[in-house]
PDB file of C-alpha atoms and ligand atoms in Angstrom:
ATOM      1  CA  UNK A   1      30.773 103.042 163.207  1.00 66.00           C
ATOM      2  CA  UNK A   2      27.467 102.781 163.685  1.00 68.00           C
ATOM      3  CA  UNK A   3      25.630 106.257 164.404  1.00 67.00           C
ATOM      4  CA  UNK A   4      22.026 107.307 165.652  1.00 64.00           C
ATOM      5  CA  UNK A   5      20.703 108.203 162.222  1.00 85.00           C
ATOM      6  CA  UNK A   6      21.155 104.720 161.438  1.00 90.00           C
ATOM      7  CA  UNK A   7      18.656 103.143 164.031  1.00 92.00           C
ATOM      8  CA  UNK A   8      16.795 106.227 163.654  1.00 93.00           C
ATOM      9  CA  UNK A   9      16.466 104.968 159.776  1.00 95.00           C
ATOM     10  CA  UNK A  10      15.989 101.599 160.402  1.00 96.00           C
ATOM     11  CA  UNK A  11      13.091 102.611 163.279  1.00 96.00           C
ATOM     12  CA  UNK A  12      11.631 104.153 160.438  1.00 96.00           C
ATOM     13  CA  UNK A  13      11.397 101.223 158.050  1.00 96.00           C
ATOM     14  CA  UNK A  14      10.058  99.123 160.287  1.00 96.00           C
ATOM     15  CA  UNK A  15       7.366 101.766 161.627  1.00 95.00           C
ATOM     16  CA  UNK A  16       6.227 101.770 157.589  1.00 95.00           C
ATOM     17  CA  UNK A  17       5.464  98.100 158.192  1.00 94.00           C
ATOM     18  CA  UNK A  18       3.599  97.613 161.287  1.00 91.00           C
ATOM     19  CA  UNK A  19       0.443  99.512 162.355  1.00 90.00           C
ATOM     20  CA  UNK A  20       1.202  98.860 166.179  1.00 90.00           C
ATOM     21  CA  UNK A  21       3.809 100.222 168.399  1.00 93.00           C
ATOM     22  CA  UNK A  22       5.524  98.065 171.286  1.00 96.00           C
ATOM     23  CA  UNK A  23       6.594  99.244 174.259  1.00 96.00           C
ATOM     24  CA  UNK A  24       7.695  95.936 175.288  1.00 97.00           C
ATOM     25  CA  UNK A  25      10.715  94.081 173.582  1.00 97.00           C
ATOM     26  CA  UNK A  26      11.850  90.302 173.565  1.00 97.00           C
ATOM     27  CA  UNK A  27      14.984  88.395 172.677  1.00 96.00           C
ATOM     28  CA  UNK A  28      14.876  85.247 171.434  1.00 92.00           C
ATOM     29  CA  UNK A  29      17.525  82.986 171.567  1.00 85.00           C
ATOM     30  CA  UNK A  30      19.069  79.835 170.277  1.00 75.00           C
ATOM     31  CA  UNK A  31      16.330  77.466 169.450  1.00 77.00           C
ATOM     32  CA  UNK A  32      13.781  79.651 171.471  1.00 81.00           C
ATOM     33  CA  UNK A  33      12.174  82.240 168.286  1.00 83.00           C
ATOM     34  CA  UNK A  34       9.234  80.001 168.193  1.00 85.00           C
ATOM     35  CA  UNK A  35       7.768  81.718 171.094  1.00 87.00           C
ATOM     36  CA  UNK A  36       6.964  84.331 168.698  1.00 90.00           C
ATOM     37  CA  UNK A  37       4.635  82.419 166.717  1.00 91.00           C
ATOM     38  CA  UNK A  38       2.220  83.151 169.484  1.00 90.00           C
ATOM     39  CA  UNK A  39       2.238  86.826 168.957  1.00 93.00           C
ATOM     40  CA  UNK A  40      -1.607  88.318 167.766  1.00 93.00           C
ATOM     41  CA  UNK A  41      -1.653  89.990 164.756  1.00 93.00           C
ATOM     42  CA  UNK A  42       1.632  89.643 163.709  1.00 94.00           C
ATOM     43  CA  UNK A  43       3.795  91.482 160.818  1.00 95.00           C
ATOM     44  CA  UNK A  44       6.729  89.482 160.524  1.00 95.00           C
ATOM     45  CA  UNK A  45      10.115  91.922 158.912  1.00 96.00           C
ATOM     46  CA  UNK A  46      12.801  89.522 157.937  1.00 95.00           C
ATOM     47  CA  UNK A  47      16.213  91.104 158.983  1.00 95.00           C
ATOM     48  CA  UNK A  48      17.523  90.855 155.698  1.00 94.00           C
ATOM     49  CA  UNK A  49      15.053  93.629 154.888  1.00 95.00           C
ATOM     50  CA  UNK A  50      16.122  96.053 157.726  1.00 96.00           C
ATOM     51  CA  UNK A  51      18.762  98.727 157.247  1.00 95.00           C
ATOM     52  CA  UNK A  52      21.737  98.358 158.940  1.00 94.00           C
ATOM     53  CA  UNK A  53      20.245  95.129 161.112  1.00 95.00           C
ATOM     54  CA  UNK A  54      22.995  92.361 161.846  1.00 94.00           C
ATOM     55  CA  UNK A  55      21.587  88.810 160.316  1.00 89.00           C
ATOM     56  CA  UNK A  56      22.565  86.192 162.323  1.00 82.00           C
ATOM     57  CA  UNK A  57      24.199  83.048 160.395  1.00 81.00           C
ATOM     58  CA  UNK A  58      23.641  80.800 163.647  1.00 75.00           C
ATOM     59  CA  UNK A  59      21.399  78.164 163.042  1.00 74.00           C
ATOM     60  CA  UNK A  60      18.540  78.132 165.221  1.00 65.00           C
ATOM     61  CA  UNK A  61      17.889  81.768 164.659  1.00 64.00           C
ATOM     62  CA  UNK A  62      15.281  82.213 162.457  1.00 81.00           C
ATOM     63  CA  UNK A  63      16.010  86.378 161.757  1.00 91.00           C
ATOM     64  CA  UNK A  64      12.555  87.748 161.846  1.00 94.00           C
ATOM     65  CA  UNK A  65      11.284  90.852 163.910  1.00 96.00           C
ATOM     66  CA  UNK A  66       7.911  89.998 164.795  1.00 96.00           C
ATOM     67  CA  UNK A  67       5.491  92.879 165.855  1.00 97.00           C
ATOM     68  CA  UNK A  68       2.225  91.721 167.437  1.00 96.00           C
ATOM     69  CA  UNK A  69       0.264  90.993 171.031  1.00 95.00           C
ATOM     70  CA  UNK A  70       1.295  89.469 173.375  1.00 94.00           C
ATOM     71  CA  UNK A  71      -1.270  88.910 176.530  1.00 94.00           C
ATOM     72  CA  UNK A  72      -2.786  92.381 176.147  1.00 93.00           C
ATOM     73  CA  UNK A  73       0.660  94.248 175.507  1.00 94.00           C
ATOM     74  CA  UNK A  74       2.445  95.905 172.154  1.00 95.00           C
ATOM     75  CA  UNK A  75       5.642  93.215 171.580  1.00 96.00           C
ATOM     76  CA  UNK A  76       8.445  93.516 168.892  1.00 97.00           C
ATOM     77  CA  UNK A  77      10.068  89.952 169.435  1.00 96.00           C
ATOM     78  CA  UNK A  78      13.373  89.105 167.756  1.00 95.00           C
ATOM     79  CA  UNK A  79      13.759  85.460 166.601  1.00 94.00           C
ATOM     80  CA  UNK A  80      16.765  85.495 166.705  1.00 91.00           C
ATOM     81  CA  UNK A  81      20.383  87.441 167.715  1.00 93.00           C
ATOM     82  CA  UNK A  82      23.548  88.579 166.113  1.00 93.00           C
ATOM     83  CA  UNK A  83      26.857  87.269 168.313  1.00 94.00           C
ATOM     84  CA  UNK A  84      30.162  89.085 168.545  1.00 95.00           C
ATOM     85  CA  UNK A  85      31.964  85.650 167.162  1.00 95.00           C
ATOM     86  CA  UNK A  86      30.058  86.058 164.079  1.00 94.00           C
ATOM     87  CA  UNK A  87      32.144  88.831 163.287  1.00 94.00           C
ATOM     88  CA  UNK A  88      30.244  91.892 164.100  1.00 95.00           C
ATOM     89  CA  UNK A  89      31.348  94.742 166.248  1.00 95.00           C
ATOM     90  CA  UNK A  90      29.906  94.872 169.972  1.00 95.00           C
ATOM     91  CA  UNK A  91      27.863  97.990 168.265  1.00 95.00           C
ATOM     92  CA  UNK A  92      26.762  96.122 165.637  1.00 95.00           C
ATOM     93  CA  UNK A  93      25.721  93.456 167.476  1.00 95.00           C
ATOM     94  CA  UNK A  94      23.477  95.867 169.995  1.00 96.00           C
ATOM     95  CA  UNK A  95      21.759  97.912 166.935  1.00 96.00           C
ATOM     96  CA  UNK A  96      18.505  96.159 167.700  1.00 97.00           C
ATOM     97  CA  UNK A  97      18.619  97.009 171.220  1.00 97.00           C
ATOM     98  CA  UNK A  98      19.122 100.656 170.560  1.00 96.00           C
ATOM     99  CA  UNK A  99      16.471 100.665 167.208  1.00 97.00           C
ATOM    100  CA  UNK A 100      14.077  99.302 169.997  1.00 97.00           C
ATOM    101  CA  UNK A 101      14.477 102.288 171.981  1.00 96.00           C
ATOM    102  CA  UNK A 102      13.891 104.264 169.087  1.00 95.00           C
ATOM    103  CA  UNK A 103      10.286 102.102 168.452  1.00 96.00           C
ATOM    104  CA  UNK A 104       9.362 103.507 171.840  1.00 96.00           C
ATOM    105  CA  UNK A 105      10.158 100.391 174.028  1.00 97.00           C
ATOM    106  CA  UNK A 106      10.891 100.486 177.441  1.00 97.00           C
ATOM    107  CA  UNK A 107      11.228  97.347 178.923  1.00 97.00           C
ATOM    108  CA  UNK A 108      13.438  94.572 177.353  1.00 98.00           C
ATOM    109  CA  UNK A 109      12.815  90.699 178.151  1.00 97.00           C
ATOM    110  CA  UNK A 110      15.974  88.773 176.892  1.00 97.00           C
ATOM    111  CA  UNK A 111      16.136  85.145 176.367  1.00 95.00           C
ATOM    112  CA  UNK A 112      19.169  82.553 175.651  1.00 95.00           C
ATOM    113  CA  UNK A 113      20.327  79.244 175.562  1.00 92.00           C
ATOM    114  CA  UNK A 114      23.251  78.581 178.102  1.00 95.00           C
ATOM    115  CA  UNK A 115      25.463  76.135 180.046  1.00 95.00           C
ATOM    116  CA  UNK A 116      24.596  74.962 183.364  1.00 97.00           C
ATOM    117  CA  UNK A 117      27.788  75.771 185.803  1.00 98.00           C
ATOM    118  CA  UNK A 118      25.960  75.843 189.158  1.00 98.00           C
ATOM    119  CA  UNK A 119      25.709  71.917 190.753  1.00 96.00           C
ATOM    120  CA  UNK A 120      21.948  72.147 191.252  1.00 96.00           C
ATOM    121  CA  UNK A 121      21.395  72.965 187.770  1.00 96.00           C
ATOM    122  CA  UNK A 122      19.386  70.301 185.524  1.00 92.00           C
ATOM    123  CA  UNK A 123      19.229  70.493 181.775  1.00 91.00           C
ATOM    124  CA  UNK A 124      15.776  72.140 180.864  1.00 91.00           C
ATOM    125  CA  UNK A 125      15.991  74.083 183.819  1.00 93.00           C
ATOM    126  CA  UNK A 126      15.228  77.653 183.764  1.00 96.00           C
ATOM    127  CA  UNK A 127      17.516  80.781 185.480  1.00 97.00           C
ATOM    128  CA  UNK A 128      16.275  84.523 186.381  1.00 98.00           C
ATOM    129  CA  UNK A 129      19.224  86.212 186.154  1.00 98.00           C
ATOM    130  CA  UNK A 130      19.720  88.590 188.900  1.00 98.00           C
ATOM    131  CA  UNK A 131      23.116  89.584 187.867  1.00 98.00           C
ATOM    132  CA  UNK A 132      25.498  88.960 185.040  1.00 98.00           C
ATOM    133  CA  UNK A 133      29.600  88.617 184.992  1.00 98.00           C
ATOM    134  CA  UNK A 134      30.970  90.565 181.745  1.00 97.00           C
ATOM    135  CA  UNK A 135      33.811  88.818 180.876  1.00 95.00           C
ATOM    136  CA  UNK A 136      34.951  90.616 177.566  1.00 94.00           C
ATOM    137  CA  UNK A 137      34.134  93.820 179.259  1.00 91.00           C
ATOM    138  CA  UNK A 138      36.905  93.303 181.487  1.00 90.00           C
ATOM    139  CA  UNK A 139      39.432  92.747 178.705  1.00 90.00           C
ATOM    140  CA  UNK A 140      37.893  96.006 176.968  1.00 89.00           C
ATOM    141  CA  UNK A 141      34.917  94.570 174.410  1.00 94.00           C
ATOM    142  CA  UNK A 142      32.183  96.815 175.864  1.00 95.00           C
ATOM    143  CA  UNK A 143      29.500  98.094 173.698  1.00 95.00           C
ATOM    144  CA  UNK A 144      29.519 101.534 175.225  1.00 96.00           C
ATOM    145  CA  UNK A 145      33.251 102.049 174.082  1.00 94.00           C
ATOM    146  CA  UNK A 146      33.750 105.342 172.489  1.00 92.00           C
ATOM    147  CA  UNK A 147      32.360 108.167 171.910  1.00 93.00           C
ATOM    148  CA  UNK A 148      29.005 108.489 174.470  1.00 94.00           C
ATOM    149  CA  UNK A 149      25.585 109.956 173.011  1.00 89.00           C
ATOM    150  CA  UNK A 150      24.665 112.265 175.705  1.00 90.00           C
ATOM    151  CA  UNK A 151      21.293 112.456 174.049  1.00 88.00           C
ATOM    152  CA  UNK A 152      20.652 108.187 174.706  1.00 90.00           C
ATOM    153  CA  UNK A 153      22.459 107.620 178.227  1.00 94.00           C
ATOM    154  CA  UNK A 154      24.933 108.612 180.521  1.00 94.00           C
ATOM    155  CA  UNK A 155      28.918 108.074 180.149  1.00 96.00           C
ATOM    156  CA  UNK A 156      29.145 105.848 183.108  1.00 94.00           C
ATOM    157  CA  UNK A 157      26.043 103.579 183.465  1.00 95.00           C
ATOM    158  CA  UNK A 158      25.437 101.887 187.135  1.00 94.00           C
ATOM    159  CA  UNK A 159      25.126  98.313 186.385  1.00 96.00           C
ATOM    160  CA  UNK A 160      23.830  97.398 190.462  1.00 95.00           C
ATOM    161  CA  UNK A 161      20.169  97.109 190.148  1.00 94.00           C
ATOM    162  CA  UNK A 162      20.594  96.099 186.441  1.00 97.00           C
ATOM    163  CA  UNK A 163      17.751  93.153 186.689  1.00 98.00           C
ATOM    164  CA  UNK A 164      14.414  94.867 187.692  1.00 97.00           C
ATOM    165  CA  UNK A 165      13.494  93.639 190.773  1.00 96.00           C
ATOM    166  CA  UNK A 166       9.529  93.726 190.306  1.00 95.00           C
ATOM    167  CA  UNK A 167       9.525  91.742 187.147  1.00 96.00           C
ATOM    168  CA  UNK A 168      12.334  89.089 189.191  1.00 97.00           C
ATOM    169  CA  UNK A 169       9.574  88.684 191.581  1.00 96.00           C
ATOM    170  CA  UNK A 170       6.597  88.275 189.380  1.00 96.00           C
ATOM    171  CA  UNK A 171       8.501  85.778 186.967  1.00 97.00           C
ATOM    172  CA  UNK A 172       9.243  83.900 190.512  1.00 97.00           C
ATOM    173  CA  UNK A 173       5.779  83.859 191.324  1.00 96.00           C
ATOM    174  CA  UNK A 174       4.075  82.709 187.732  1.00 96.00           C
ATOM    175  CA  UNK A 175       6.810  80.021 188.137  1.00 96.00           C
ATOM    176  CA  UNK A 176       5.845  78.816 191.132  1.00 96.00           C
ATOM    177  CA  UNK A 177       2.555  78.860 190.341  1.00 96.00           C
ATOM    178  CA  UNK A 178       3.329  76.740 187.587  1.00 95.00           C
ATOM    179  CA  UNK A 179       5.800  74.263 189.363  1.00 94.00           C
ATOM    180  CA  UNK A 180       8.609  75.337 186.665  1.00 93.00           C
ATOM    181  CA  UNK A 181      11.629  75.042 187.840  1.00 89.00           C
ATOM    182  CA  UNK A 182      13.407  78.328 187.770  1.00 95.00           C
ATOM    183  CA  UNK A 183      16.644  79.145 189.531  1.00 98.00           C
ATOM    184  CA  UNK A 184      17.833  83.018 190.258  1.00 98.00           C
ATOM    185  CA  UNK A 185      21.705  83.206 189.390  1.00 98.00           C
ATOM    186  CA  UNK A 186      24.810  84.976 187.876  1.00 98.00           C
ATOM    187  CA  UNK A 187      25.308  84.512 183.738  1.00 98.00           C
ATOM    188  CA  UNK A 188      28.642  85.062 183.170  1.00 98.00           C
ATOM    189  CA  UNK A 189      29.106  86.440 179.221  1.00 98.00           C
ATOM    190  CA  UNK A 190      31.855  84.653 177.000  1.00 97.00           C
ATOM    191  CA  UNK A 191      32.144  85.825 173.594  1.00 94.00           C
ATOM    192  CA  UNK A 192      32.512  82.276 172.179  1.00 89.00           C
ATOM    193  CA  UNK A 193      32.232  80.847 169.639  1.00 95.00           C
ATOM    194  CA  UNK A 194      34.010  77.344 171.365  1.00 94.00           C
ATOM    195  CA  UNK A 195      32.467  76.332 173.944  1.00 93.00           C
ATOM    196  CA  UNK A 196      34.651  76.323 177.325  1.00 95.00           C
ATOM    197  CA  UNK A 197      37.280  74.026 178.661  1.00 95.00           C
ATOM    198  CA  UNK A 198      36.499  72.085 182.224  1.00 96.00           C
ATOM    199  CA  UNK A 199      39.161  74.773 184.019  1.00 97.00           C
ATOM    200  CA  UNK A 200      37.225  77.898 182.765  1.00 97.00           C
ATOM    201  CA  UNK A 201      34.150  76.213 184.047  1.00 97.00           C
ATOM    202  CA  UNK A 202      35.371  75.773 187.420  1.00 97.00           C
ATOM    203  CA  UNK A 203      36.929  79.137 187.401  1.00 97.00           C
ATOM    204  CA  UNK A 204      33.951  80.509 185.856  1.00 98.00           C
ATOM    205  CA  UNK A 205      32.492  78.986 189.194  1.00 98.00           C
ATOM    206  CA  UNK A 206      34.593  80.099 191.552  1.00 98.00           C
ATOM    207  CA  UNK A 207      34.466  83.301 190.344  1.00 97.00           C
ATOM    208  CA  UNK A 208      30.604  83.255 190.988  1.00 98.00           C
ATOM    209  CA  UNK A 209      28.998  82.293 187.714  1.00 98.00           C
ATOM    210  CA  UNK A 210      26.047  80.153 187.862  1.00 98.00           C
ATOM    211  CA  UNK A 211      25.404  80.122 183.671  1.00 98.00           C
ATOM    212  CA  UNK A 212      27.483  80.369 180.961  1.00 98.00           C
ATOM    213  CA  UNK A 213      26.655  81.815 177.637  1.00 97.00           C
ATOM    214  CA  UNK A 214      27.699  83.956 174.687  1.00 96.00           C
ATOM    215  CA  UNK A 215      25.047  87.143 174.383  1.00 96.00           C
ATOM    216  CA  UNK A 216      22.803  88.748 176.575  1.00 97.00           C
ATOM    217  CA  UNK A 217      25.715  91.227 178.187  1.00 98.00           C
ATOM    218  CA  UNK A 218      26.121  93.465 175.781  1.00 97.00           C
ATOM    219  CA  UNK A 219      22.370  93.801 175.399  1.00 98.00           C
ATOM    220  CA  UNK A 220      21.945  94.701 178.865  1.00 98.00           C
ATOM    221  CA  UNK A 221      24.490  97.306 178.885  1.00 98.00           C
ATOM    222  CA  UNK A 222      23.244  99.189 175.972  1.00 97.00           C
ATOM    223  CA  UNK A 223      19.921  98.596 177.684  1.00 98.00           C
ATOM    224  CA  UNK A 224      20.451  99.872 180.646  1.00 98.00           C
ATOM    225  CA  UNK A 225      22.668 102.897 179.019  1.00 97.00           C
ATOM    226  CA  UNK A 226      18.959 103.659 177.159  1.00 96.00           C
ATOM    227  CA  UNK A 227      17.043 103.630 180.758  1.00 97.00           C
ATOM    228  CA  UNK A 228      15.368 100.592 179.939  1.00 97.00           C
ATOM    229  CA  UNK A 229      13.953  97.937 182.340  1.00 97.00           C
ATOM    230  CA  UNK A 230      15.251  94.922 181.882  1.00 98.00           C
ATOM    231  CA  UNK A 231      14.319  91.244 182.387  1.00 98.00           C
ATOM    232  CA  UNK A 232      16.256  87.976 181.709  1.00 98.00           C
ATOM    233  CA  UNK A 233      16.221  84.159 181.709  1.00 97.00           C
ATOM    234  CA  UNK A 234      18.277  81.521 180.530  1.00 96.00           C
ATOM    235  CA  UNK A 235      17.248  78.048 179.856  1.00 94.00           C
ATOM    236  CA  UNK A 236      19.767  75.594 180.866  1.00 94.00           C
ATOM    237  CA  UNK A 237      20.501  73.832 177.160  1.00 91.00           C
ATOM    238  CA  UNK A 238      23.524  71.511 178.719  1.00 91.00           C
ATOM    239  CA  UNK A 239      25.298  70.984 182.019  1.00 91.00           C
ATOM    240  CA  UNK A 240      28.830  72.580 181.501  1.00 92.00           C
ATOM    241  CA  UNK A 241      31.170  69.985 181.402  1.00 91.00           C
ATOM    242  CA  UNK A 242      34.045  70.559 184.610  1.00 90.00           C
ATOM    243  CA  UNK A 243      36.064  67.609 184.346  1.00 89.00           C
ATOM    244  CA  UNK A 244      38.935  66.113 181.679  1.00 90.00           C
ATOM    245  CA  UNK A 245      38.321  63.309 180.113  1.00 82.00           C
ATOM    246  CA  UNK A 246      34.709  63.241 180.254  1.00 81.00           C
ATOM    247  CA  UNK A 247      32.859  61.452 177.523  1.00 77.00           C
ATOM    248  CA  UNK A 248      30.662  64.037 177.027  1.00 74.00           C
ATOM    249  CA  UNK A 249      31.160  66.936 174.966  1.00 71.00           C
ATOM    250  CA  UNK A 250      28.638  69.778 174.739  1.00 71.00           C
ATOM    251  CA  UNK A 251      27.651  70.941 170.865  1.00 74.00           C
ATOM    252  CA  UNK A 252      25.043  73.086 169.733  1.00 76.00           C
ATOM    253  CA  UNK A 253      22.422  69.910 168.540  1.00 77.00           C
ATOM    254  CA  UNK A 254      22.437  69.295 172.162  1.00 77.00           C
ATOM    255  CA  UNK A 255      20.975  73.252 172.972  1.00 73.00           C
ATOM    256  CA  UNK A 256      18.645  73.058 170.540  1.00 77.00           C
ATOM    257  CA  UNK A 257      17.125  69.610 171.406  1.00 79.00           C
ATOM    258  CA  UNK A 258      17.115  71.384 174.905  1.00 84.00           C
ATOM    259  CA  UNK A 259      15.635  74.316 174.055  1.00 81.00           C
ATOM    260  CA  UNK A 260      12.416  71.937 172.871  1.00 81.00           C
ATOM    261  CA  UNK A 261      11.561  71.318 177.190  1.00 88.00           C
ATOM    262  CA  UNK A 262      12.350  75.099 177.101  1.00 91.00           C
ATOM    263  CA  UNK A 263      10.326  76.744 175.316  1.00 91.00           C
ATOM    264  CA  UNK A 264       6.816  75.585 177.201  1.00 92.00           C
ATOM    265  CA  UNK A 265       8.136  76.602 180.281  1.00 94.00           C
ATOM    266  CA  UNK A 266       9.607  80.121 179.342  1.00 93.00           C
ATOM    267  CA  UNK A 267       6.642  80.392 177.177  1.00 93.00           C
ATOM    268  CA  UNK A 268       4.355  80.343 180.465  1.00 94.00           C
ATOM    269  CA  UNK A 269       6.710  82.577 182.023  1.00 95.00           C
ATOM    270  CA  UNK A 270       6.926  85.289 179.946  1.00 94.00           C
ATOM    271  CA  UNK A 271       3.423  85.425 179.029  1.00 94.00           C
ATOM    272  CA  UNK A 272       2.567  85.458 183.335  1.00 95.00           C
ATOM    273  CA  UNK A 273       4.837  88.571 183.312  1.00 95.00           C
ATOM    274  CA  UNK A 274       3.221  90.017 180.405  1.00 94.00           C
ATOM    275  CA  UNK A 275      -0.203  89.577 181.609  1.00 92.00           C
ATOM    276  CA  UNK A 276       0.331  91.427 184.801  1.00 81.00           C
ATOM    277  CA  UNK A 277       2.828  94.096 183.733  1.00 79.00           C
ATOM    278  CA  UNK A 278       3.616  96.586 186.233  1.00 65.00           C
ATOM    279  CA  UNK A 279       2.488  99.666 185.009  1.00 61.00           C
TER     280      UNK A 279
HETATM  281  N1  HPA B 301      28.507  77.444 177.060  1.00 61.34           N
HETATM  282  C1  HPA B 301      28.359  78.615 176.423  1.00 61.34           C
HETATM  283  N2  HPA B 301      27.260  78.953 175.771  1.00 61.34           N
HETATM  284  C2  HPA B 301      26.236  78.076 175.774  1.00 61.34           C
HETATM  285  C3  HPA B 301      26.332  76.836 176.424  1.00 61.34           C
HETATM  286  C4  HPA B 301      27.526  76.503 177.098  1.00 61.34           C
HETATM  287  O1  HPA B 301      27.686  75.410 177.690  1.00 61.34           O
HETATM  288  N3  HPA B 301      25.149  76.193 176.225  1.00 61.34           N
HETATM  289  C5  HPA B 301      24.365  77.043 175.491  1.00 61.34           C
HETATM  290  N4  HPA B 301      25.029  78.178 175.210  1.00 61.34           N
END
């Protein structure tokens, strides 16, 4: 089981690398780690080199921590996520989130490559989301299972106003400003790794799902549980496939070609946000 002395440790290690401190962390998904190449005065720490950090075997994911500045703020940007179909507990997985908190972060910006399920969703399209669906939660694969540090976050964490509203509203507005397309939606978490069938798609529709994707959830949670603030955005990779006997079948070449109209657009995005963070 992973403990606090063991974020506490790798905190440490990574606070013997970098001379700055960032309040302000970002998630990188599938294809999308290139946005921190535009990070000032960066010191890169390759996972490998972190204790207790989950490496992520996914390709796409380039495993680097990247400390540096971001439109006048302090950023530690992961390129780059552990899943829970790698292998890795739900705990495991969340270590970053909770060795962020430790850095002295207090907002987290996640990013991630997912399926379209909403009918007015284009590939290359971008989605605030506003709220999330945790499907493995319901089944019992939460990451805040178990024993609860008092010390981090309450037992029972109210999940209502999980998507800060200010930063919703000022991503809305750089978007607009910017003619990006950028939808406000429900990402409903799978754990993967197989992508879903046409049913679960329409369920996951009916149900109230706009995205579908395989992270993000758990991050929140553990998140939130730390009294972080917490911003999110998918890019639309693929448009989910709801029928049998389509030709098309969605694979991960496809979300990472996708992620290439993606990145400009989120790019522009994030750094808007950044530039006029609410203090
Ligand atoms: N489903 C689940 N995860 C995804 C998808 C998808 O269609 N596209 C990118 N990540």
């Amino acid at each position: 089981m992973v403990q606090g002395q063991d974020w506490q440790r790798a905190a440490a290690f990574i606070r013997g690398r970098a001379d700055l401190l960032p309040t302000i962390g970002l998630v990188l998904g599938s294809g999308l780690g290139v946005l921190a190449e535009s990070l000032g005065r960066p010191t890169i720490v390759p996972y490998a080199e972190i204790p207790g950090w989950p490496q992520s075997t996914v390709h796409g994911h380039q495993g680097n921590l990247v400390i540096g500045e971001l439109e006048g703020q302090i950023v530690a940007a992961q390129q780059g996520r552990a899943h829970f179909y790698e292998g890795y507990t739900l705990q495991q997985v969340t270590f970053p989130i909770r060795v962020m908190k430790e850095l002295g972060v207090h907002t987290l910006i996640l990013t991630n490559a997912a399926g379209g399920v909403n009918r007015a969703y284009r590939t290359g399209d971008l989605m605030l989301l506003e709220d999330h669906i945790n499907l493995p939660g319901m089944v019992g694969a939460n990451p805040l299972m178990g024993p609860n540090d008092d010390e981090l976050g309450e037992r029972f964490v109210g999940m209502a106003q999980a998507y800060d509203r200010r930063l919703r509203q000022r991503a809305l507005e750089v978007a607009r400003a910017h003619d990006i397309p950028l939808h406000s939606g429900v990402y409903c978490g799978l754990s993967g790794p197989a992508f879903e069938t046409p049913a679960e798609i329409r369920m996951i529709r009916t149900l109230g799902g706009d995205a579908v994707g395989m992270s993000t959830v758990h991050e929140v949670l553990v998140a939130r549980h730390a009294g972080m603030g917490v911003m999110a955005c998918s890019g639309v990779t693929n448009v989910a496939i709801d029928v049998v006997d389509s030709d098309a079948e969605t694979n991960h070449l496809e979300v990472l070609e996708a992620a290439k109209i993606i990145v400009p657009r989120l790019s522009t995005i994030l750094k808007g946000v950044l530039r006029d963070f609410p203090t």
